[in-house]
mmCIF file of C-alpha atoms and ligand atoms in Angstrom:
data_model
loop_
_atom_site.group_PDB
_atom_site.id
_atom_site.type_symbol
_atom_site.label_atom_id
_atom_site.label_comp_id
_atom_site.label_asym_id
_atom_site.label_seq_id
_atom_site.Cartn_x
_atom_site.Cartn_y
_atom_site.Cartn_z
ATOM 1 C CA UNK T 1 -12.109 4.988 -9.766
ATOM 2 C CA UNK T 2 -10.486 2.930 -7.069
ATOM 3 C CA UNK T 3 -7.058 2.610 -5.743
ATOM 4 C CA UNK T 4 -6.041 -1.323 -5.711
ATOM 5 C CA UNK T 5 -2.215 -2.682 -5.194
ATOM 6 C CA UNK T 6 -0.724 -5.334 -4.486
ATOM 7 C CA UNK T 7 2.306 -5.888 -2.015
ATOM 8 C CA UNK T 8 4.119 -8.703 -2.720
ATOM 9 C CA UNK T 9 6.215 -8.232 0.162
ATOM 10 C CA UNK T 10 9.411 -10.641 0.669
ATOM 11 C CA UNK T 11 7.643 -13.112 -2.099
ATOM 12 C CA UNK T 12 8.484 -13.348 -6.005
ATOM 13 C CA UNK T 13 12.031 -13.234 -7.781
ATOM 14 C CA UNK T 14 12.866 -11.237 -10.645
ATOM 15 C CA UNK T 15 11.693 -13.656 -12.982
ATOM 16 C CA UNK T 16 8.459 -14.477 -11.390
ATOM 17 C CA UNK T 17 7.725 -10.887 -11.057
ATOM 18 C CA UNK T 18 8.733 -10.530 -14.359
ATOM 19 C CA UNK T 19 6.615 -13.329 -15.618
ATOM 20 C CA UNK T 20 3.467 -11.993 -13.371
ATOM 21 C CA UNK T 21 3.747 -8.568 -14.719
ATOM 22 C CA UNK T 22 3.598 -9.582 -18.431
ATOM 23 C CA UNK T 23 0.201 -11.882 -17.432
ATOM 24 C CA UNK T 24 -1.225 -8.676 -15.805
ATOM 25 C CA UNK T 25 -0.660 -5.879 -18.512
ATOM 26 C CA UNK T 26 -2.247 -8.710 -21.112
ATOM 27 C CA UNK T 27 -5.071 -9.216 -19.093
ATOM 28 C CA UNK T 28 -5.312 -5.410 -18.522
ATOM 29 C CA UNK T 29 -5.038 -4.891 -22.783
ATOM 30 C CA UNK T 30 -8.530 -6.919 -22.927
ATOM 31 C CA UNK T 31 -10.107 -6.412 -19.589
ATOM 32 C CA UNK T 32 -10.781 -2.550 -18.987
ATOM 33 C CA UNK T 33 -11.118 -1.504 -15.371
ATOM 34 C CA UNK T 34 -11.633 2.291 -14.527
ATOM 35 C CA UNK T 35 -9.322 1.376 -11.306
ATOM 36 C CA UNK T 36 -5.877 3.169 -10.969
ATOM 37 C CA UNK T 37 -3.802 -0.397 -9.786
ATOM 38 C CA UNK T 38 -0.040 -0.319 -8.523
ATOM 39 C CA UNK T 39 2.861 -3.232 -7.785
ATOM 40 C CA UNK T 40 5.300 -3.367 -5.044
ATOM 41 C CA UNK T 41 7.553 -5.958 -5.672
ATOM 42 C CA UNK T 42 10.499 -6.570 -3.701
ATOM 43 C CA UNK T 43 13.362 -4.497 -4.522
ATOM 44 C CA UNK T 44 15.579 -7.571 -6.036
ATOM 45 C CA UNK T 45 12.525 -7.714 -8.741
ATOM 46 C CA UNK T 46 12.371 -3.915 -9.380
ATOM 47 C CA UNK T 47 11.281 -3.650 -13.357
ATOM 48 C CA UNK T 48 11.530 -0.909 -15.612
ATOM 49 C CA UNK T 49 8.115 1.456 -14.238
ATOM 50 C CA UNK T 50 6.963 1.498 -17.915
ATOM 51 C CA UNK T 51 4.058 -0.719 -17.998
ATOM 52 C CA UNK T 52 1.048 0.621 -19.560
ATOM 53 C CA UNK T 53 -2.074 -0.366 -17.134
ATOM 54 C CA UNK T 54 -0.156 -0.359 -13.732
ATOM 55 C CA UNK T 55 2.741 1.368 -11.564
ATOM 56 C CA UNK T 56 5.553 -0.189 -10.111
ATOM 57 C CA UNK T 57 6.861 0.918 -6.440
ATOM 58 C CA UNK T 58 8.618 0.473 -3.568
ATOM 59 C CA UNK T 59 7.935 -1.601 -0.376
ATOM 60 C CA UNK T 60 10.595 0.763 1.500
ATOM 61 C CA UNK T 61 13.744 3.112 1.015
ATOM 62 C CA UNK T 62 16.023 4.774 3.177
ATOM 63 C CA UNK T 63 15.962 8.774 2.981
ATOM 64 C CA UNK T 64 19.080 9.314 1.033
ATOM 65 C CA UNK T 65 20.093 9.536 -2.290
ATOM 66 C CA UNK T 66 23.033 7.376 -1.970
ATOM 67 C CA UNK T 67 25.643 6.627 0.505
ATOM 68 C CA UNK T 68 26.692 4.012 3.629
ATOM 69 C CA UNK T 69 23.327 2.372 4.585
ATOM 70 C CA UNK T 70 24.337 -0.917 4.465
ATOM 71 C CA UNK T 71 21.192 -2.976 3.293
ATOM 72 C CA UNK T 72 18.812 0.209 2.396
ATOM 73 C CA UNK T 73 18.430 1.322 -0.891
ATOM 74 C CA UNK T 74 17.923 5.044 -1.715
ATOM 75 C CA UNK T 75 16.347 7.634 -4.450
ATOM 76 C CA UNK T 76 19.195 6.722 -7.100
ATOM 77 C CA UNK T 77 17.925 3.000 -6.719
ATOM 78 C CA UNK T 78 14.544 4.226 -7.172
ATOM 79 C CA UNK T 79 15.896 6.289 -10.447
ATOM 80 C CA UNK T 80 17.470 3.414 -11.792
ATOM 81 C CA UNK T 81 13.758 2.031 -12.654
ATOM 82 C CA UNK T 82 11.683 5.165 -12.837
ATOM 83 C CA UNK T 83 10.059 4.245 -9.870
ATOM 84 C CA UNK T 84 8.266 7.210 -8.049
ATOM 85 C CA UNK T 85 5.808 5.720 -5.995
ATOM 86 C CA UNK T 86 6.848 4.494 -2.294
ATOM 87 C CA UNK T 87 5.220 2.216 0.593
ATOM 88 C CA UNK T 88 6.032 3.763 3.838
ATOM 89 C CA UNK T 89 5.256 2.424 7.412
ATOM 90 C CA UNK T 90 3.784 -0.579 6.996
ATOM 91 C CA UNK T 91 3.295 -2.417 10.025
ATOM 92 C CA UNK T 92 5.594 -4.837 9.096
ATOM 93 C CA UNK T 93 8.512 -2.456 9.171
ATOM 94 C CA UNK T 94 7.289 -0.443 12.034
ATOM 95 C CA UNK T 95 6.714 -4.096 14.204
ATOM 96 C CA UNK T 96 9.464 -6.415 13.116
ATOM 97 C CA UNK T 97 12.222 -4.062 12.095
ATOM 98 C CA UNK T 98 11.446 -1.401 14.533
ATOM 99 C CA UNK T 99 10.904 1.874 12.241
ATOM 100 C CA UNK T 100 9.807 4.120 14.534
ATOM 101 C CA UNK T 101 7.666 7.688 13.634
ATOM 102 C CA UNK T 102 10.610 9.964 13.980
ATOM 103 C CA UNK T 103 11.988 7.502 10.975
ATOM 104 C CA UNK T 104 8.467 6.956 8.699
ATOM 105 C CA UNK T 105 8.252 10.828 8.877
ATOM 106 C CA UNK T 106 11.730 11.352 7.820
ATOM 107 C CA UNK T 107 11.217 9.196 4.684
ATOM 108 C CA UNK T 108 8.058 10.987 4.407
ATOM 109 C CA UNK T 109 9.856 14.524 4.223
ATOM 110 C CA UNK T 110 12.563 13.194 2.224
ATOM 111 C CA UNK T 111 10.506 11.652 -0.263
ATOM 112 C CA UNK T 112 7.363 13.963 -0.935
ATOM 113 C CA UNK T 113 9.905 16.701 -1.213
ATOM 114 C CA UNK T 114 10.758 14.714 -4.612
ATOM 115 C CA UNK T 115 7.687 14.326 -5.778
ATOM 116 C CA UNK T 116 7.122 10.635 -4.863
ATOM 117 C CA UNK T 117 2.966 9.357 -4.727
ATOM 118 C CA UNK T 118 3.268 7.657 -0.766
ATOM 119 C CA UNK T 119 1.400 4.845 -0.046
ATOM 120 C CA UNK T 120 1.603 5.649 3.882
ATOM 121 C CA UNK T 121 0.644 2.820 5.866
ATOM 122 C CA UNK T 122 -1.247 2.773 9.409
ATOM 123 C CA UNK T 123 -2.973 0.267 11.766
ATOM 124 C CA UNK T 124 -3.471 -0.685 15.296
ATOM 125 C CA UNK T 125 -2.574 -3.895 17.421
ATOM 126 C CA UNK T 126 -4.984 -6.119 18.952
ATOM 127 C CA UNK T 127 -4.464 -4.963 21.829
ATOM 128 C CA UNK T 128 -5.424 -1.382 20.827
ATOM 129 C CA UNK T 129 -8.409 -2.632 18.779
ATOM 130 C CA UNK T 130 -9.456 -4.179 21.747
ATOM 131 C CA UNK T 131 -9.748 -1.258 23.764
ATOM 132 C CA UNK T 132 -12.794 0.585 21.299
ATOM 133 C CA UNK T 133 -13.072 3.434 18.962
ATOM 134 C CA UNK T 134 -11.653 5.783 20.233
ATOM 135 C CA UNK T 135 -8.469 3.921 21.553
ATOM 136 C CA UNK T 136 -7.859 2.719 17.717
ATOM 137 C CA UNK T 137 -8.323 6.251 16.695
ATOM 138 C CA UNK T 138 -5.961 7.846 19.390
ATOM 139 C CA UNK T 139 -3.340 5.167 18.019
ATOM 140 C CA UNK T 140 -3.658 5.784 14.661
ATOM 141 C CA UNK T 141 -3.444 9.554 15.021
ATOM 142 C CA UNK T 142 0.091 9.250 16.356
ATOM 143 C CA UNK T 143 0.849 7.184 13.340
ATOM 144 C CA UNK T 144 0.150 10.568 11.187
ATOM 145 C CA UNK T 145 3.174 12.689 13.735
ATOM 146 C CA UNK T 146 5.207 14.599 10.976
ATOM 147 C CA UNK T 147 3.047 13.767 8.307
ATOM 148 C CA UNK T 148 2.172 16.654 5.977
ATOM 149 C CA UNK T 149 -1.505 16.040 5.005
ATOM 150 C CA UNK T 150 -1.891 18.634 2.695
ATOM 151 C CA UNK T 151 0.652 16.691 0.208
ATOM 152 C CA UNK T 152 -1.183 15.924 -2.719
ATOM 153 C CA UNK T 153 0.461 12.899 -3.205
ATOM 154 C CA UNK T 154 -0.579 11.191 -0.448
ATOM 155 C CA UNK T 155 -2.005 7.882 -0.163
ATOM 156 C CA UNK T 156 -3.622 6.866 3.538
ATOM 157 C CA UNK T 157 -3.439 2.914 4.000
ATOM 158 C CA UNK T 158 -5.841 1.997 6.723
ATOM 159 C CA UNK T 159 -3.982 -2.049 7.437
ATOM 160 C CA UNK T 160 -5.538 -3.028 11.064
ATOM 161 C CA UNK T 161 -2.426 -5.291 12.237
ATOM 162 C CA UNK T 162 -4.671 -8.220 13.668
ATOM 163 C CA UNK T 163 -5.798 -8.596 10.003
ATOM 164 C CA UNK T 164 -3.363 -8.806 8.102
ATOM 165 C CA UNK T 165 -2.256 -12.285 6.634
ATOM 166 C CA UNK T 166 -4.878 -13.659 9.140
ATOM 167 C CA UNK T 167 -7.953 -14.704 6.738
ATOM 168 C CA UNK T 168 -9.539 -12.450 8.971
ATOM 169 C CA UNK T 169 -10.713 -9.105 7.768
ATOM 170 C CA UNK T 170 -11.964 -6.358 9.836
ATOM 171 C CA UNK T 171 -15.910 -6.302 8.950
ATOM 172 C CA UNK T 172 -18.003 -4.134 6.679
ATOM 173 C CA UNK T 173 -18.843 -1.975 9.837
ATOM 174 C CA UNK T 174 -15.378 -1.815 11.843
ATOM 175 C CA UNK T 175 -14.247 -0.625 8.289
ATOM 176 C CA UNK T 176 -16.814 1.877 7.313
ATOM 177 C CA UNK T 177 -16.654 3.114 11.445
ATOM 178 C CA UNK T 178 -12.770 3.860 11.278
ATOM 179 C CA UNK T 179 -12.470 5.014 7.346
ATOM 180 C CA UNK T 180 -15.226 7.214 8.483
ATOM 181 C CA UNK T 181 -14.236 8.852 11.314
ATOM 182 C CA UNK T 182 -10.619 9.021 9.668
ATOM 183 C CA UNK T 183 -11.565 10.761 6.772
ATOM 184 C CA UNK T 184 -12.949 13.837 8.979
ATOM 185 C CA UNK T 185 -9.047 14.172 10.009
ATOM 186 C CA UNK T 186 -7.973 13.157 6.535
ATOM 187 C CA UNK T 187 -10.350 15.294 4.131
ATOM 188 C CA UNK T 188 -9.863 14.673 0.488
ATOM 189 C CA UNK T 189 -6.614 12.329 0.912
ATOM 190 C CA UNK T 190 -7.492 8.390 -0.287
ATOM 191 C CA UNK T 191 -8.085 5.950 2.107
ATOM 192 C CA UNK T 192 -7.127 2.197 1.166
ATOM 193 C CA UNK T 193 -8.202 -0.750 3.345
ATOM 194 C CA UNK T 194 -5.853 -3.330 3.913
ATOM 195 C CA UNK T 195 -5.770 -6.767 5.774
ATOM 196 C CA UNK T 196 -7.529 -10.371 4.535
ATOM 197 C CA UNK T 197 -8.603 -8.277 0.914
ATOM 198 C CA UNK T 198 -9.531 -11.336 -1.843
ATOM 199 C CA UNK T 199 -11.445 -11.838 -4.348
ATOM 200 C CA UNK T 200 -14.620 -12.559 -2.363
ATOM 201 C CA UNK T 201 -14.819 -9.377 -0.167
ATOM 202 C CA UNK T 202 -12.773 -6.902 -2.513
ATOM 203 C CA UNK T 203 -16.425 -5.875 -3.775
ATOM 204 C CA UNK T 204 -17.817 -5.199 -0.742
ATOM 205 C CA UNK T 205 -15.049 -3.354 0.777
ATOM 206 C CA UNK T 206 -14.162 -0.980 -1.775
ATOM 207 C CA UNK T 207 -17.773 0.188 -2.514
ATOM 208 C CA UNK T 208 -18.166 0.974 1.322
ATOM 209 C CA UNK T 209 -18.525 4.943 2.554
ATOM 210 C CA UNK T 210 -14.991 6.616 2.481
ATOM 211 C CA UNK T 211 -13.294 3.538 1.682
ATOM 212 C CA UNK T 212 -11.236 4.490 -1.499
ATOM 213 C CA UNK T 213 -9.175 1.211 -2.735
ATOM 214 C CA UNK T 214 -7.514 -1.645 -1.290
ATOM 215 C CA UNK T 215 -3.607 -2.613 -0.430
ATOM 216 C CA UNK T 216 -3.787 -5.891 -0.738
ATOM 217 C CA UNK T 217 -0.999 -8.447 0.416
ATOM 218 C CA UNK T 218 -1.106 -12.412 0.590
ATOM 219 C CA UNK T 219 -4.332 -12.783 -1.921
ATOM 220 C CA UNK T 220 -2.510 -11.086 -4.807
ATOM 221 C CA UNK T 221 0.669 -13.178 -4.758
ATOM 222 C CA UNK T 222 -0.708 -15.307 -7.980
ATOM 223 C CA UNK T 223 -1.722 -13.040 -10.861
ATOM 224 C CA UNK T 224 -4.871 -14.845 -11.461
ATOM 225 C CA UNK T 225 -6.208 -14.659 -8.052
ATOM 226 C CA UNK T 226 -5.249 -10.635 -8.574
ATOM 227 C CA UNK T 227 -7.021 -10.924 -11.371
ATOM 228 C CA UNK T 228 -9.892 -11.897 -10.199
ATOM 229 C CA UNK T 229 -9.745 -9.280 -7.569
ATOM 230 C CA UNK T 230 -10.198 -6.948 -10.633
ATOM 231 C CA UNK T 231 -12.714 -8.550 -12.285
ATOM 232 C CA UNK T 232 -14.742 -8.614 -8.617
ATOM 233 C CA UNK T 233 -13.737 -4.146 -8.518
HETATM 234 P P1 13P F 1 -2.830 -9.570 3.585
HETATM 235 O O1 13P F 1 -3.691 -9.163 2.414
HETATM 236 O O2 13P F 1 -2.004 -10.783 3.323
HETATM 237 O O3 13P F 1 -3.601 -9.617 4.844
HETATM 238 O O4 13P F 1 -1.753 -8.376 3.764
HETATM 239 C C1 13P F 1 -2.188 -7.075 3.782
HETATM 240 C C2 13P F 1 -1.010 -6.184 3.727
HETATM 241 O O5 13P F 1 -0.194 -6.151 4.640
HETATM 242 C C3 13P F 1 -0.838 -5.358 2.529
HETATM 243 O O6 13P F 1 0.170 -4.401 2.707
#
């Protein structure tokens, strides 16, 4: 069993979402895969989480259950859709909107003390990638700060930054070499890969040493090319 989901990210409406979940649990009532597979739409295209092959989450909350956070939505907005699963720290947040650790860690508190499965994001900059092994691992190590990893619901996304809506995926080896040396820091906590996933290299990736699923992003967007991407699991 694999871990495969797809972040739609600031793509789909509620209708299209609507229209791509319906195509996915039919396909999912004929084709049986053994992997556990998960949503995030945006929040404007949250569904009711009661689909019967696949979970519905969140790209992001804030670490409330309500209040004045203009433009953040909290638990109760979670609630509203039985949605208990949550993306936190992708790089997209932590680059472009500026989350910093002290604020991935506080979501991270806030929601694992509910109960939430976390999809918790991490990945390193060119720049960092650049610099070798142990450089990446350095950096992604202080992407973990304040991160309980002895929560059982946790969900490590490995998302190198450099590959991520680039075409360009890290290769067999630079994935094997960091899952690997993660997972001696990690243990028994899954370890997606994300960045460039599709339907041509989804085999080859997931079925590598310590590599336990995929978050994929751009190559999902159409429910036939995702799919595909489970009919290539
Ligand atoms: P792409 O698959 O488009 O590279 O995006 C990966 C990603 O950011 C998933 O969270």
């Amino acid at each position: 069993m694999k871990i495969i989901a797809s972040n739609f990210k600031t793509n789909h409406t509620r209708s299209s979402t609507k229209e791509y979940c319906i195509h996915l649990e039919e396909f999912l009532n004929h084709f049986k895969t053994p992997h556990k597979i998960t949503l995030f739409p945006p929040s404007s295209a949250f569904l009711e989480n009661n689909f019967k092959h696949f979970k519905i989450g969140a790209q992001n909350a804030y670490f409330t259950k309500n209040g004045s956070f203009s433009g953040e939505i909290g638990q109760e907005q979670l609630d509203e859709f039985k949605i208990q699963t949550l993306l936190i720290g992708h790089s997209e947040r932590r680059e472009i909107l500026k989350e910093d650790q002290a604020m991935c860690a506080k979501k991270f508190a806030y929601f694992s003390a509910l109960d939430y499965e976390i999809f918790y994001c991490i990945g390193e900059p060119l720049n960092i990638k650049e610099k070798g092994k142990e450089a990446i691992l350095d950096y992604l190590l202080t992407q973990l700060n304040g991160i309980n990893l002895d929560y059982s619901k946790l969900i490590i996304a490995y998302e190198p930054i450099w590959a991520i809506g680039t075409g360009i995926s890290a290769t067999l080896e630079e994935i094997e070499l960091i899952h690997t040396n993660l997972k001696q820091k990690l243990g028994k906590i899954p370890l997606l890969y994300g960045g460039s996933v599709n339907a041509n290299n989804i085999h080859d990736i997931i079925y590598l040493n310590n590599v336990d699923g995929a978050l994929i992003g751009s190559a999902s967007w159409q429910v036939e090319n995702f799919c595909q991407i489970l009919k290539n699991s």
